[in-house]
Amino acid sequence: MITVAEYLFRRLQELGIEDIFGVPGDYNLSFVDMLENHKNINWIGNCNELNASYSADGYARVKGFGAVITTYGVGELSALNGIAGAFSEQVPIVHIAGGPALHKQDLRRKIHHSLGNGDFNCFENIYKNVCHTTASLNFYNACDEIDRVILDIWKYRYPVYILLPEDVATYLVLPPKKPLDLALPISDEAQLSTVYEKLKGQLSSANKACVILGEEINRYQINDQLVKMLEKTQLPFVTVWGSKGVIDESNKNYCGLYRGAMSSAETRSFVENADIVLAFGVSWDEINTVGFSHNIAKERLYDFHSCETIIHDRTYHETSMFNVIDLISKDNYIYEGLHPTITTDSLPNPLTGEILQKHLPSVFNSLITDSTVLLSETGTSLFNSGEYTFTGNSKLIIGKMWASIGYATPATLGVSIALKGQGRAILITGDGALQMTVQSISTMLNKHVNPIIIIINNHGYTIERMFHGKHASYNDVQEWDYTALPATFGGDAYTEKVFTMEELYSAIAKVQNHHDKLCLIEIMMDKYDQPQPLLSFVAALNPDKSKD
Amino acid sequence: MITVAEYLFRRLQELGIEDIFGVPGDYNLSFVDMLENHKNINWIGNCNELNASYSADGYARVKGFGAVITTYGVGELSALNGIAGAFSEQVPIVHIAGGPALHKQDLRRKIHHSLGNGDFNCFENIYKNVCHTTASLNFYNACDEIDRVILDIWKYRYPVYILLPEDVATYLVLPPKKPLDLALPISDEAQLSTVYEKLKGQLSSANKACVILGEEINRYQINDQLVKMLEKTQLPFVTVWGSKGVIDESNKNYCGLYRGAMSSAETRSFVENADIVLAFGVSWDEINTVGFSHNIAKERLYDFHSCETIIHDRTYHETSMFNVIDLISKDNYIYEGLHPTITTDSLPNPLTGEILQKHLPSVFNSLITDSTVLLSETGTSLFNSGEYTFTGNSKLIIGKMWASIGYATPATLGVSIALKGQGRAILITGDGALQMTVQSISTMLNKHVNPIIIIINNHGYTIERMFHGKHASYNDVQEWDYTALPATFGGDAYTEKVFTMEELYSAIAKVQNHHDKLCLIEIMMDKYDQPQPLLSFVAALNPDKSKD
Ligand SMILES: Cc1ncc(C[n+]2csc(CCOP(=O)(O)OP(=O)(O)O)c2C)c(N)n1
Ligand SMILES: Cc1ncc(C[n+]2csc(CCOP(=O)(O)OP(=O)(O)O)c2C)c(N)n1
């Protein structure tokens, strides 16, 4: 016999989870304790629960799935924004909240970490708003409910929530008989063949075809399958912002980043004038489409998702993109239509003097190796992130639509843990965002991970100055001594504070040689300097809004 | 005409609110901008939203009401734990979340800070679980809904939530014609006289009567009314943990802290053997009652609250303690029964050598002046807080039942802002709790407030070591250089790190002379040293649990 908690841990391992983030508390100590010397799962204690949930998100984006453990009420509610973000961005996280023993709940008393109104379901009810499925475990349902939740997260890749009362956690059950039969969404045969026939008809006559790769490819980790299909068919492809780096951008059929009005003229014209567009797992959200400025005629768009296909405004339920990709791969189809010529701007020559937003892309781009995971925080930094080139296994992580500042720093911890030395995380964050969740740097030092942290110190919420209060004090933040942070957090790091391009280049060269420790570069910049892509974004969003 | 936001700000002023905590974001910038040069309300920008909500809580406990402004989704969900805590502890906070313009909501698109599922009510729905009332403002209902919410928070003193879309915020409306007729819960005449007759009968024949003062007295700010009533009737009184300091403890009729099994023998016996006990606004929760170890016979307890009275298991709705207190005050009743003799332990002589938990109460007690607000964070620090003496206007603030660690540091900011120089906040926090929300120290420095921050550095989550994992690494926290924090956060402070009692005494003497700046003392302590009151608490909670 094993405990319910151990049963859960074994199921998490089937998802590939090797590390769990969280904060201990008396309602979860009974099972956090089991992780102290666990054979297969490490406990990554965080300074607070929001950071833990963000870390689990970063981890999931690299390893496929993430998990976070919090305590009842106080802990789980602190993590809510992180889990809601994972829902908004479709990132699969298992959130396990420790709960009071069932007999304590039954008394409906005013016990600590409860609302005092006798309602012990309220936190699960809150989580129902931001999770694909939730479960409240008891002595009778624990194993079945765990299995249901795991099957669900595998299938849909959205966050799930488990309330695990302290006494249920230690209750003894039979170990799983065999691994779960983890299944992806499957298609209805008839629907699928209707869809595929339509596609084939339109594709075979197309002289200009285009594939758009979306986020779901990352979430379902079917990148290799896509690469093979694209290789075989020779179809030209683009990515969206949220999936940038999903496939090696040095691939000769890669045609750039499609983001409506902000795309390069060549990429935009190719996508929007194609006879047929095959979109796989694309989120048509405000950021990916840059204020819904995309313009792909409905008659030419095949919008494939994990569970459905939308063609010409009609939704075919139970038709999964996995099957469509399979069918295309097995077919004899080879694209012989047009391939666009995409010119990429060459990197500017080394620059000198003041550091401006427009200089940053080329500098940061030079840091990206084949195994880099680059996290670009919401703020001005997000807007330069479309300019980098991701080759090999390198990729971009952004908060995108949820756009919660403070996400990227703890997510960098999660990514670093997930990478297990196979690659390096680079964080680019604003000062305002960093201040939200700065204590994750302490956890990085504690775990001896070695990301490169680049802080854009432009004295406040620069991106907001474009919308309101250019000079207003509510957009200022307290001026910290950022390079003192690692020492204050009790760790060893390589740090630099740079004012000029010369200093920046030299710092960049040095951090590449400090593989073995956390590196932190603070870049001093002007308060009002906005990156050009942000200006374009705002213009696309709101053509009559100018920079005051 | 004025904007809806200004209409709201005027109503907030009627609650006595002069400062609003929060974080700007594009969905609230349209109205945060109005605070930049506002005549009567200051904007207190925080590093993150959880901290802002905790600060608003601390502020409300001093000034009566607090307010926090966040942005849609990402901001408001980050603040949820703070607002849930305010619900659990009955602290009145107005949470104003900026929302997308109504026409944007109507399109149900995947816009930033939304879940992407077209549901724009979900965050308000989440807040319904932890607020007394919520409102979603539009062009037609804005003023009425604002008034409804303000009347509600005045009456019930629980948190409320307002969703204020960016376009509604700037919509023009007529200014309020007159201040709201802010009303407290009132009693049904018949019910009230039944209750009062019962009370009078039992009280007049009582030889041993006792009053218990609870949290609602603070929340409704009726301390003066209570003082007068107690003065006139000469009734002996006690407080509970959550209301400690509600009335000057040097009052000759003060009979100590009643907390069930943890009370002093004299206090316990007086309360539990009284012929009649009048409880005003007491929360009978796990902490106040120390694991429900209180023992007051139902036939002798009159349990008065703002909206109801419970006598002998029967609840009289619509009978308010305000009216009862009024009636008693106007009556000719004077208590002539027994007054217990309560002996208070005298402070120990100056101590030397290693700093132990058992030495702390007398040391910290010496810091309390007539205008101190002392915040004792959840953790070992909470458990010493029953030992202090609060005289004059000094009082204690604890997270109590919600017990969310990290609360006390931002709450100290809120208290300091609320005090407006009339008194000083003292924070006593563990290292683990401090790490949760440490960036509030940056905001304190930014606002030039001058609390005394005392950090108990016992190398981790010492209180948890009592329950599980005495030596486990999940109870360790990263060792920070705490005295470096103010400088790292760009501010000027007086700091000391102390290892011995001699150093502690000297540091304590010095901070009393540094009135004008933030003072921070880091106290180095043993990892396993637990305060005696915590041991008593655990023993009361779970008689068979011993310290392993
Ligand atoms: C949790 C959260 N709170 C508030 C916001 C609103 N917001 C968006 S960007 C931003 C400022 C970012 O400033 P900084 O990190 O310094 O980046 P900069 O634009 O200056 O480069 C804020 C406050 C948000 N997105 N998320
Ligand atoms: C938000 C939150 N997360 C987790 C907990 C569980 N918890 C209760 S006390 C505690 C440790 C407190 O440690 P510290 O602040 O160092 O105080 P000490 O007991 O060591 O004095 C923790 C993690 C909590 N109460 N609140």
GROMACS .gro file of C-alpha atoms in nm, chain A residues 28 31 53 94 96 106 127 169 171 177 193 219 230 266 277 289 298 309 320 408 448 461-462 473 483 493 510 518 528:
model
   29
   28ASN     CA    1   0.020   2.027   0.323
   31PHE     CA    2   0.265   1.528   0.204
   53SER     CA    3   0.293   2.912  -0.970
   94VAL     CA    4  -0.138   2.062  -1.167
   96ILE     CA    5  -0.237   2.073  -0.546
  106ASP     CA    6  -1.713   1.861   0.859
  127TYR     CA    7  -1.050   2.760  -0.900
  169ALA     CA    8  -0.292   1.257   0.173
  171TYR     CA    9  -0.445   0.747   0.365
  177LYS     CA   10  -0.170  -0.118  -1.139
  193SER     CA   11  -1.258   1.267  -4.346
  219ARG     CA   12   0.181   2.263  -2.544
  230LEU     CA   13   0.686   2.029  -4.310
  266GLU     CA   14   0.672   4.016  -4.726
  277VAL     CA   15  -0.367   2.886  -4.494
  289THR     CA   16  -0.297   3.926  -3.411
  298LYS     CA   17  -1.229   3.289  -4.409
  309THR     CA   18  -1.137   2.246  -3.676
  320SER     CA   19  -0.812   1.686  -3.397
  408ALA     CA   20   0.903   3.618  -1.622
  448HIS     CA   21   2.237   2.719  -0.794
  461TYR     CA   22   0.670   5.166  -1.590
  462THR     CA   23   0.792   5.302  -1.922
  473SER     CA   24   0.474   5.981  -1.047
  483THR     CA   25   2.329   4.464  -0.882
  493ALA     CA   26   2.659   3.598  -0.889
  510LYS     CA   27   3.157   3.833  -2.002
  518LEU     CA   28   2.379   3.348  -1.218
  528TYR     CA   29   1.088   5.771  -2.213
   0.00000   0.00000   0.00000
